[in-house]
């Protein structure tokens, strides 16, 4: 699992894993546009179901400029994740720099009505020109 998902963190039995890929076919470095896809897996290791209600992202570009994004659910859904089950989705992030980072949280509600913030681990966005 670790080889597929390079980043992971756990909050109250909910593990959020992230895998990120640079997307050259959607990037235009000559125009100052770099694009990454990220795959999120949310694993419910708790004893009760949880529902993801909202998301909060902090996106930082290579210049240190931060942008916050908040919204309902993820990819149009507010999934209920049963104990022992996973929820996967893929989304993307454009930046005006060849490097950056993302982190955040999901506002979750447990079956017993309690709410909590499930942390999304900080992960880096590094374009191939920077790696070489």
C-alpha positions as MATLAB code, in Angstrom:
seq = 'XXXXXXXXXXXXXXXXXXXXXXXXXXXXXXXXXXXXXXXXXXXXXXXXXXXXXXXXXXXXXXXXXXXXXXXXXXXXXXXXXXXXXXXXXXXXXXXXXXXXXXXXXXXXXXXXXXXXXXXXXXXXXXXXXXXX';
ca = [
       0.000    0.000    0.000;
       2.797    2.407    0.908;
       4.328    2.116   -2.586;
       1.083    3.271   -4.229;
       0.178    5.942   -1.670;
       3.256    7.944   -0.656;
       1.462   10.060    1.953;
      -0.847    8.986    4.791;
      -2.241   10.209    8.097;
      -4.828    8.895   10.558;
      -7.474   10.724   12.595;
      -9.884    8.841   14.901;
      -9.464    5.610   12.959;
      -9.884    7.247    9.539;
      -6.757    7.033    7.379;
      -6.352    9.394    4.428;
      -3.820    8.233    1.821;
      -2.596   10.267   -1.157;
      -0.835    9.411   -4.393;
       0.094   12.251   -6.745;
       1.112   12.317  -10.430;
       2.316   15.140  -12.649;
       0.171   15.400  -15.804;
       2.360   16.611  -18.702;
      -0.500   16.341  -21.229;
      -2.514   18.907  -19.239;
       0.438   21.169  -18.426;
       1.805   24.089  -20.432;
       5.080   25.147  -18.775;
       5.689   27.740  -21.515;
       2.477   29.444  -20.397;
       3.166   29.032  -16.687;
       0.723   26.166  -16.089;
       1.537   22.878  -14.368;
      -1.105   20.260  -13.535;
      -1.164   17.310  -11.117;
      -3.713   14.562  -10.504;
      -4.056   13.183   -7.011;
      -5.695    9.950   -5.908;
      -7.203    9.962   -2.428;
      -8.132    6.819   -0.516;
     -10.103    7.249    2.712;
     -10.046    4.108    4.855;
     -12.445    3.696    7.751;
     -10.682    1.701   10.453;
     -13.138    2.865   13.131;
     -15.954    0.756   14.586;
     -18.700    2.963   13.158;
     -19.659    4.469    9.809;
     -18.490    7.987    8.963;
     -19.717   10.466    6.369;
     -17.560   13.048    4.620;
     -19.498   16.328    4.596;
     -17.060   19.041    3.479;
     -13.481   19.530    2.339;
     -10.894   22.190    3.165;
      -7.716   22.447    1.097;
      -4.699   24.683    1.572;
      -2.770   24.868   -1.704;
       0.648   26.520   -1.647;
       2.493   27.346   -4.858;
       6.266   27.448   -5.322;
       6.358   31.121   -4.339;
       4.671   30.391   -1.010;
       1.333   31.906   -2.046;
      -1.491   30.082   -0.272;
      -5.001   29.505   -1.597;
      -7.774   27.973    0.497;
     -10.553   25.956   -1.092;
     -13.672   24.878    0.820;
     -16.666   23.001   -0.459;
     -19.316   20.370   -0.013;
     -18.148   16.767   -0.283;
     -15.674   15.552   -2.877;
     -16.219   15.072   -6.632;
     -19.929   15.779   -6.145;
     -20.424   13.212   -3.377;
     -20.731   13.110    0.412;
     -19.821    9.453    0.857;
     -20.737    7.287    3.821;
     -17.848    4.942    4.575;
     -18.712    1.840    6.561;
     -16.276    0.266    9.053;
     -13.523   -1.593    7.202;
     -14.460    0.037    3.879;
     -12.590    2.512    1.641;
     -13.619    5.414   -0.539;
     -11.418    6.436   -3.485;
     -11.524    9.433   -5.769;
      -9.241   11.272   -8.174;
      -9.073   15.015   -8.671;
      -6.567   17.559   -9.948;
      -4.738   20.761   -9.177;
      -3.289   23.363  -11.552;
      -0.511   25.684  -10.390;
       1.302   28.644  -11.888;
       4.646   27.313  -10.606;
       6.426   23.975  -11.198;
       6.348   23.144   -7.472;
       3.909   23.411   -4.624;
       2.125   21.499   -1.906;
      -1.372   20.630   -0.739;
      -2.844   19.697    2.646;
      -6.159   20.016    4.381;
      -8.981   18.212    6.099;
     -12.368   16.600    5.641;
     -15.186   17.480    8.025;
     -16.658   14.133    9.000;
     -19.678   13.050   11.017;
     -19.643    9.700   12.781;
     -22.627    7.383   13.118;
     -23.079    8.544   16.732;
     -23.451   12.169   15.578;
     -20.019   13.356   16.704;
     -18.016   15.395   14.212;
     -14.278   15.676   13.601;
     -11.711   16.921   11.121;
      -9.902   14.079    9.340;
      -6.484   15.392    8.364;
      -5.279   15.195    4.774;
      -1.482   14.789    4.854;
       0.675   17.479    3.293;
       1.933   16.295   -0.095;
       4.287   17.903   -2.575;
       3.655   18.817   -6.186;
       6.892   18.703   -8.167;
       7.069   19.024  -11.933;
       9.555   16.894  -13.927;
      11.778   19.851  -14.877;
      12.449   20.349  -11.176;
      13.265   16.667  -10.584;
      15.852   16.430  -13.396;
];
